[in-house]
Amino acid sequence: MDALPGIVHACCLVLVGALMLVAAFIDAKTRTYPNGLAAALFLVAFIGTLAGKGPGTAMHHALIALVIGVGFLIFELIWRWLRASPGLGIGDIKFIATAAIISPVGALAGCALGLACMALAATARRTRTMPLLPFLAPSCILSFLMLYTS
């Protein structure tokens, strides 16, 4: 029975990675992040963290994820008010906050890498808007792999 939480944690991490890639694909095609997919990703991420790290860490990560999500939301609202144009989408903010449930540091590192890659791609394509999740999802997965395998 002692191995069960570790198995659940590992399975949830694999499923989180798969759901993140599905979200990236959907965002690339439709520029949306469906709420049902966001809820499923949140649930799997929370269950995985709960199984692998325990209830204290899971709640701690959930609280940090809430702070990160609210912080990005406030930044986005101020951005839209000052610039009269959207920056991050609300789906991107939901994705970042959900990723923070697994690892707050990994989510922020993945966010920074994803934004940098998107900026380079947008510059190369000479466009001002691009969907973020196709860059954010692989970046978060990479940062989680680096954190969990080191």
Coordinates of N, CA and C in Angstrom, one line a residue:
M1 N 0.8 -1.2 0.0 CA 0.0 0.0 0.0 C 0.8 1.3 0.0
D2 N 2.1 1.2 0.5 CA 2.9 2.4 0.5 C 3.3 2.9 -0.8
A3 N 3.3 2.0 -1.8 CA 3.7 2.5 -3.2 C 2.5 3.1 -3.9
L4 N 1.3 2.9 -3.4 CA 0.1 3.5 -4.2 C 0.1 5.0 -4.3
P5 N 0.4 5.8 -3.3 CA 0.5 7.2 -3.5 C 1.5 7.6 -4.6
G6 N 2.7 6.9 -4.6 CA 3.7 7.2 -5.6 C 3.2 6.9 -7.0
I7 N 2.5 5.8 -7.2 CA 2.0 5.4 -8.5 C 0.9 6.4 -8.9
V8 N 0.0 6.8 -8.0 CA -1.0 7.7 -8.3 C -0.4 9.1 -8.8
H9 N 0.6 9.5 -8.0 CA 1.3 10.7 -8.3 C 1.9 10.7 -9.7
A10 N 2.6 9.6 -10.0 CA 3.3 9.4 -11.3 C 2.2 9.4 -12.5
C11 N 1.2 8.7 -12.3 CA 0.1 8.6 -13.3 C -0.5 10.0 -13.5
C12 N -0.8 10.7 -12.4 CA -1.3 12.0 -12.5 C -0.4 13.0 -13.3
L13 N 0.9 12.9 -13.0 CA 1.8 13.8 -13.7 C 1.9 13.5 -15.2
V14 N 1.8 12.2 -15.6 CA 1.7 11.8 -17.0 C 0.4 12.4 -17.6
L15 N -0.7 12.2 -16.9 CA -2.0 12.7 -17.4 C -2.0 14.2 -17.5
V16 N -1.4 14.9 -16.5 CA -1.3 16.3 -16.6 C -0.5 16.8 -17.8
G17 N 0.6 16.1 -18.1 CA 1.4 16.4 -19.3 C 0.6 16.2 -20.6
A18 N -0.2 15.1 -20.6 CA -1.0 14.9 -21.8 C -2.1 15.9 -21.9
L19 N -2.8 16.3 -20.8 CA -3.8 17.3 -20.9 C -3.3 18.7 -21.3
M20 N -2.1 19.0 -20.8 CA -1.4 20.2 -21.2 C -1.2 20.3 -22.7
L21 N -0.7 19.2 -23.3 CA -0.5 19.1 -24.7 C -1.8 19.2 -25.5
V22 N -2.9 18.6 -25.0 CA -4.2 18.7 -25.6 C -4.6 20.2 -25.6
A23 N -4.4 20.9 -24.4 CA -4.8 22.3 -24.3 C -4.0 23.1 -25.3
A24 N -2.7 22.8 -25.5 CA -1.9 23.5 -26.4 C -2.4 23.4 -27.8
F25 N -2.8 22.1 -28.2 CA -3.3 21.9 -29.5 C -4.6 22.6 -29.8
I26 N -5.5 22.6 -28.8 CA -6.8 23.3 -29.0 C -6.6 24.8 -29.1
D27 N -5.7 25.3 -28.2 CA -5.4 26.8 -28.3 C -4.8 27.2 -29.6
A28 N -3.9 26.3 -30.2 CA -3.3 26.6 -31.5 C -4.3 26.6 -32.6
K29 N -5.3 25.8 -32.5 CA -6.3 25.7 -33.5 C -7.5 26.7 -33.4
T30 N -7.9 26.9 -32.1 CA -9.1 27.7 -31.9 C -8.9 29.0 -31.1
R31 N -7.7 29.1 -30.5 CA -7.4 30.2 -29.6 C -8.4 30.2 -28.4
T32 N -8.7 29.0 -27.9 CA -9.5 28.9 -26.7 C -8.9 27.8 -25.8
Y33 N -9.3 27.9 -24.5 CA -8.9 26.9 -23.5 C -10.2 26.5 -22.9
P34 N -10.9 25.4 -23.3 CA -12.2 25.0 -22.8 C -12.2 24.9 -21.3
N35 N -13.3 25.4 -20.6 CA -13.4 25.3 -19.2 C -13.4 23.8 -18.7
G36 N -14.0 22.9 -19.4 CA -14.0 21.5 -19.0 C -12.6 20.9 -19.0
L37 N -11.8 21.3 -19.9 CA -10.4 20.8 -20.0 C -9.6 21.5 -18.8
A38 N -9.9 22.8 -18.6 CA -9.2 23.5 -17.4 C -9.6 22.8 -16.1
A39 N -10.9 22.4 -15.9 CA -11.3 21.8 -14.7 C -10.7 20.4 -14.5
A40 N -10.6 19.7 -15.6 CA -10.0 18.3 -15.6 C -8.5 18.4 -15.3
L41 N -7.8 19.4 -15.9 CA -6.4 19.6 -15.6 C -6.2 20.0 -14.1
F42 N -7.0 20.9 -13.6 CA -6.9 21.3 -12.2 C -7.1 20.1 -11.3
L43 N -8.2 19.3 -11.6 CA -8.5 18.1 -10.7 C -7.3 17.1 -10.7
V44 N -6.8 16.8 -11.9 CA -5.7 15.8 -11.9 C -4.5 16.3 -11.3
A45 N -4.2 17.6 -11.5 CA -3.0 18.2 -10.9 C -3.1 18.2 -9.4
F46 N -4.3 18.5 -8.8 CA -4.5 18.6 -7.4 C -4.4 17.2 -6.8
I47 N -5.1 16.2 -7.4 CA -5.0 14.8 -6.9 C -3.6 14.3 -7.0
G48 N -2.8 14.6 -8.0 CA -1.5 14.2 -8.1 C -0.6 14.8 -7.0
T49 N -0.8 16.1 -6.8 CA 0.0 16.7 -5.7 C -0.4 16.2 -4.4
L50 N -1.7 16.0 -4.2 CA -2.2 15.4 -2.9 C -1.6 14.0 -2.7
A51 N -1.6 13.2 -3.7 CA -1.0 11.8 -3.6 C 0.5 11.8 -3.4
G52 N 1.2 12.7 -4.1 CA 2.6 12.6 -4.1 C 3.3 13.4 -3.0
K53 N 2.6 14.5 -2.6 CA 3.3 15.4 -1.6 C 2.5 15.5 -0.3
G54 N 1.3 15.0 -0.2 CA 0.5 15.1 1.0 C -0.4 16.3 1.0
P55 N -1.4 16.3 2.0 CA -2.4 17.3 2.0 C -1.9 18.7 2.3
G56 N -0.9 18.8 3.2 CA -0.3 20.1 3.6 C 0.3 20.8 2.4
T57 N 1.1 20.1 1.6 CA 1.8 20.6 0.5 C 0.8 20.9 -0.6
A58 N -0.2 20.0 -0.8 CA -1.2 20.3 -1.8 C -2.0 21.5 -1.6
M59 N -2.4 21.8 -0.3 CA -3.1 23.0 0.0 C -2.2 24.2 -0.1
H60 N -0.9 24.1 0.3 CA 0.0 25.1 0.2 C 0.2 25.5 -1.3
H61 N 0.4 24.5 -2.2 CA 0.5 24.8 -3.6 C -0.8 25.4 -4.2
A62 N -1.9 25.0 -3.7 CA -3.2 25.5 -4.2 C -3.3 27.0 -3.8
L63 N -2.9 27.3 -2.6 CA -2.9 28.7 -2.1 C -2.0 29.6 -3.0
I64 N -0.8 29.1 -3.2 CA 0.2 29.8 -4.0 C -0.4 30.0 -5.5
A65 N -1.0 28.9 -6.0 CA -1.6 29.0 -7.3 C -2.7 30.0 -7.4
L66 N -3.5 30.2 -6.3 CA -4.5 31.2 -6.2 C -3.9 32.6 -6.3
V67 N -2.8 32.8 -5.5 CA -2.1 34.1 -5.5 C -1.5 34.4 -6.9
I68 N -0.9 33.4 -7.5 CA -0.3 33.6 -8.8 C -1.4 33.9 -9.8
G69 N -2.5 33.2 -9.8 CA -3.6 33.5 -10.7 C -4.2 34.8 -10.5
V70 N -4.5 35.2 -9.3 CA -5.0 36.6 -9.0 C -4.0 37.6 -9.4
G71 N -2.8 37.4 -9.1 CA -1.7 38.4 -9.5 C -1.7 38.6 -11.0
F72 N -1.7 37.5 -11.8 CA -1.8 37.6 -13.3 C -3.1 38.3 -13.7
L73 N -4.2 38.0 -13.1 CA -5.5 38.6 -13.4 C -5.5 40.1 -13.2
I74 N -5.0 40.5 -12.1 CA -4.9 41.9 -11.8 C -4.0 42.6 -12.8
F75 N -2.8 42.0 -13.1 CA -1.9 42.5 -14.1 C -2.6 42.7 -15.5
E76 N -3.4 41.6 -15.8 CA -4.1 41.6 -17.1 C -5.2 42.7 -17.2
L77 N -5.9 42.9 -16.1 CA -7.0 43.9 -16.0 C -6.3 45.3 -16.1
I78 N -5.2 45.5 -15.4 CA -4.6 46.8 -15.5 C -4.0 47.0 -17.0
W79 N -3.4 46.0 -17.5 CA -2.9 46.0 -18.9 C -4.0 46.4 -19.9
R80 N -5.2 45.8 -19.8 CA -6.3 46.1 -20.7 C -6.8 47.5 -20.4
W81 N -6.8 47.9 -19.2 CA -7.3 49.3 -18.9 C -6.4 50.3 -19.5
L82 N -5.1 50.1 -19.3 CA -4.1 51.1 -19.8 C -3.9 51.0 -21.3
R83 N -3.8 49.8 -21.9 CA -3.5 49.7 -23.3 C -4.7 49.5 -24.2
A84 N -5.9 49.3 -23.6 CA -7.1 49.1 -24.4 C -7.0 48.0 -25.3
S85 N -6.2 47.0 -25.0 CA -6.1 45.7 -25.8 C -5.7 44.6 -24.8
P86 N -6.1 43.4 -25.2 CA -5.8 42.2 -24.3 C -4.3 41.9 -24.4
G87 N -3.8 41.3 -23.3 CA -2.4 40.8 -23.3 C -2.5 39.3 -23.1
L88 N -2.4 38.8 -21.9 CA -2.7 37.4 -21.7 C -4.2 37.2 -21.7
G89 N -4.5 36.0 -22.2 CA -6.0 35.6 -22.1 C -6.3 35.0 -20.7
I90 N -7.5 35.0 -20.4 CA -8.0 34.4 -19.1 C -7.7 32.9 -19.1
G91 N -7.8 32.3 -20.2 CA -7.4 30.9 -20.3 C -5.9 30.6 -20.0
D92 N -5.1 31.5 -20.5 CA -3.6 31.5 -20.2 C -3.4 31.6 -18.7
I93 N -4.1 32.5 -18.0 CA -4.0 32.7 -16.6 C -4.5 31.4 -15.8
K94 N -5.6 30.9 -16.3 CA -6.1 29.6 -15.6 C -5.1 28.5 -15.8
F95 N -4.4 28.4 -16.9 CA -3.4 27.4 -17.2 C -2.2 27.6 -16.3
I96 N -1.7 28.8 -16.2 CA -0.6 29.1 -15.3 C -0.9 28.7 -13.8
A97 N -2.1 29.2 -13.4 CA -2.4 28.9 -12.0 C -2.6 27.4 -11.7
T98 N -3.1 26.7 -12.7 CA -3.2 25.2 -12.5 C -1.9 24.6 -12.5
A99 N -1.0 25.0 -13.4 CA 0.4 24.5 -13.4 C 1.1 24.7 -12.0
A100 N 0.7 25.8 -11.4 CA 1.4 26.1 -10.1 C 1.0 25.1 -9.0
I101 N -0.1 24.4 -9.2 CA -0.5 23.4 -8.2 C 0.5 22.3 -8.2
I102 N 1.0 22.0 -9.3 CA 2.1 20.9 -9.4 C 3.4 21.4 -8.8
S103 N 3.8 22.6 -9.3 CA 5.0 23.2 -8.8 C 5.0 24.7 -9.1
P104 N 4.8 25.5 -8.0 CA 4.8 27.0 -8.3 C 6.0 27.5 -9.0
V105 N 7.2 27.0 -8.6 CA 8.4 27.4 -9.2 C 8.5 27.0 -10.7
G106 N 8.1 25.7 -10.9 CA 8.1 25.2 -12.3 C 7.1 25.9 -13.2
A107 N 5.9 26.3 -12.6 CA 5.0 27.0 -13.4 C 5.5 28.4 -13.8
L108 N 6.1 29.1 -12.9 CA 6.7 30.4 -13.2 C 7.8 30.3 -14.1
A109 N 8.7 29.3 -14.0 CA 9.8 29.1 -14.9 C 9.2 28.8 -16.3
G110 N 8.2 27.9 -16.3 CA 7.6 27.5 -17.6 C 7.0 28.7 -18.3
C111 N 6.3 29.6 -17.5 CA 5.7 30.8 -18.0 C 6.7 31.7 -18.6
A112 N 7.8 31.9 -17.9 CA 8.9 32.8 -18.4 C 9.5 32.2 -19.7
L113 N 9.7 30.9 -19.8 CA 10.3 30.3 -21.0 C 9.3 30.4 -22.1
G114 N 8.0 30.1 -21.8 CA 6.9 30.1 -22.8 C 6.7 31.5 -23.4
L115 N 6.7 32.5 -22.6 CA 6.6 33.9 -23.0 C 7.8 34.3 -23.9
A116 N 9.0 33.9 -23.5 CA 10.2 34.2 -24.3 C 10.1 33.5 -25.7
C117 N 9.7 32.3 -25.7 CA 9.6 31.5 -27.0 C 8.5 32.1 -27.9
M118 N 7.4 32.5 -27.3 CA 6.3 33.1 -28.0 C 6.8 34.5 -28.6
A119 N 7.5 35.2 -27.8 CA 8.0 36.5 -28.3 C 8.9 36.4 -29.5
L120 N 9.8 35.4 -29.4 CA 10.7 35.1 -30.5 C 10.0 34.7 -31.7
A121 N 9.0 33.8 -31.6 CA 8.2 33.3 -32.7 C 7.4 34.5 -33.3
A122 N 6.8 35.3 -32.5 CA 6.0 36.4 -33.0 C 6.9 37.4 -33.7
T123 N 8.1 37.6 -33.2 CA 9.0 38.5 -33.9 C 9.4 37.9 -35.3
A124 N 9.7 36.7 -35.3 CA 10.1 36.0 -36.5 C 8.9 36.0 -37.5
R125 N 7.7 35.9 -37.1 CA 6.5 35.9 -38.0 C 6.0 37.3 -38.2
R126 N 6.5 38.2 -37.5 CA 6.1 39.6 -37.6 C 4.6 39.8 -37.4
T127 N 4.2 39.2 -36.2 CA 2.8 39.3 -35.8 C 2.8 39.8 -34.4
R128 N 1.7 40.4 -34.0 CA 1.5 40.9 -32.6 C 0.8 40.0 -31.7
T129 N 0.0 39.1 -32.3 CA -0.8 38.2 -31.5 C -0.5 36.7 -31.9
M130 N -0.4 35.9 -30.9 CA -0.3 34.4 -31.1 C -0.9 33.8 -29.9
P131 N -1.4 32.5 -30.0 CA -1.8 31.8 -28.9 C -0.6 31.4 -28.0
L132 N -0.8 31.5 -26.7 CA 0.3 31.3 -25.8 C 0.5 29.8 -25.4
L133 N -0.6 29.1 -25.2 CA -0.6 27.7 -24.7 C 0.3 26.8 -25.5
P134 N 0.4 26.9 -26.8 CA 1.4 26.1 -27.6 C 2.8 26.3 -27.1
F135 N 3.1 27.4 -26.6 CA 4.5 27.7 -26.0 C 4.6 27.4 -24.5
L136 N 3.5 27.7 -23.8 CA 3.4 27.5 -22.4 C 3.4 26.1 -22.0
A137 N 2.6 25.3 -22.6 CA 2.5 23.9 -22.2 C 3.8 23.1 -22.3
P138 N 4.5 23.1 -23.4 CA 5.8 22.4 -23.5 C 6.8 23.0 -22.5
S139 N 6.8 24.3 -22.3 CA 7.7 24.9 -21.4 C 7.5 24.5 -19.9
C140 N 6.2 24.4 -19.5 CA 5.9 24.0 -18.2 C 6.2 22.5 -18.0
I141 N 5.9 21.7 -19.0 CA 6.3 20.3 -19.0 C 7.8 20.1 -18.8
L142 N 8.6 20.9 -19.6 CA 10.0 20.8 -19.5 C 10.5 21.2 -18.1
S143 N 9.9 22.3 -17.6 CA 10.4 22.8 -16.2 C 10.0 21.7 -15.2
F144 N 8.8 21.1 -15.3 CA 8.5 20.1 -14.3 C 9.4 18.9 -14.4
L145 N 9.8 18.5 -15.7 CA 10.7 17.4 -15.8 C 12.1 17.7 -15.2
M146 N 12.5 18.9 -15.4 CA 13.8 19.3 -14.8 C 13.7 19.3 -13.3
L147 N 12.6 19.8 -12.7 CA 12.5 19.8 -11.3 C 12.3 18.4 -10.7
Y148 N 11.6 17.5 -11.3 CA 11.3 16.2 -10.8 C 12.4 15.2 -11.0
T149 N 13.3 15.5 -12.0 CA 14.3 14.5 -12.3 C 15.7 14.9 -11.7
S150 N 15.7 16.1 -11.1 CA 17.0 16.5 -10.5 C 17.2 16.1 -9.1

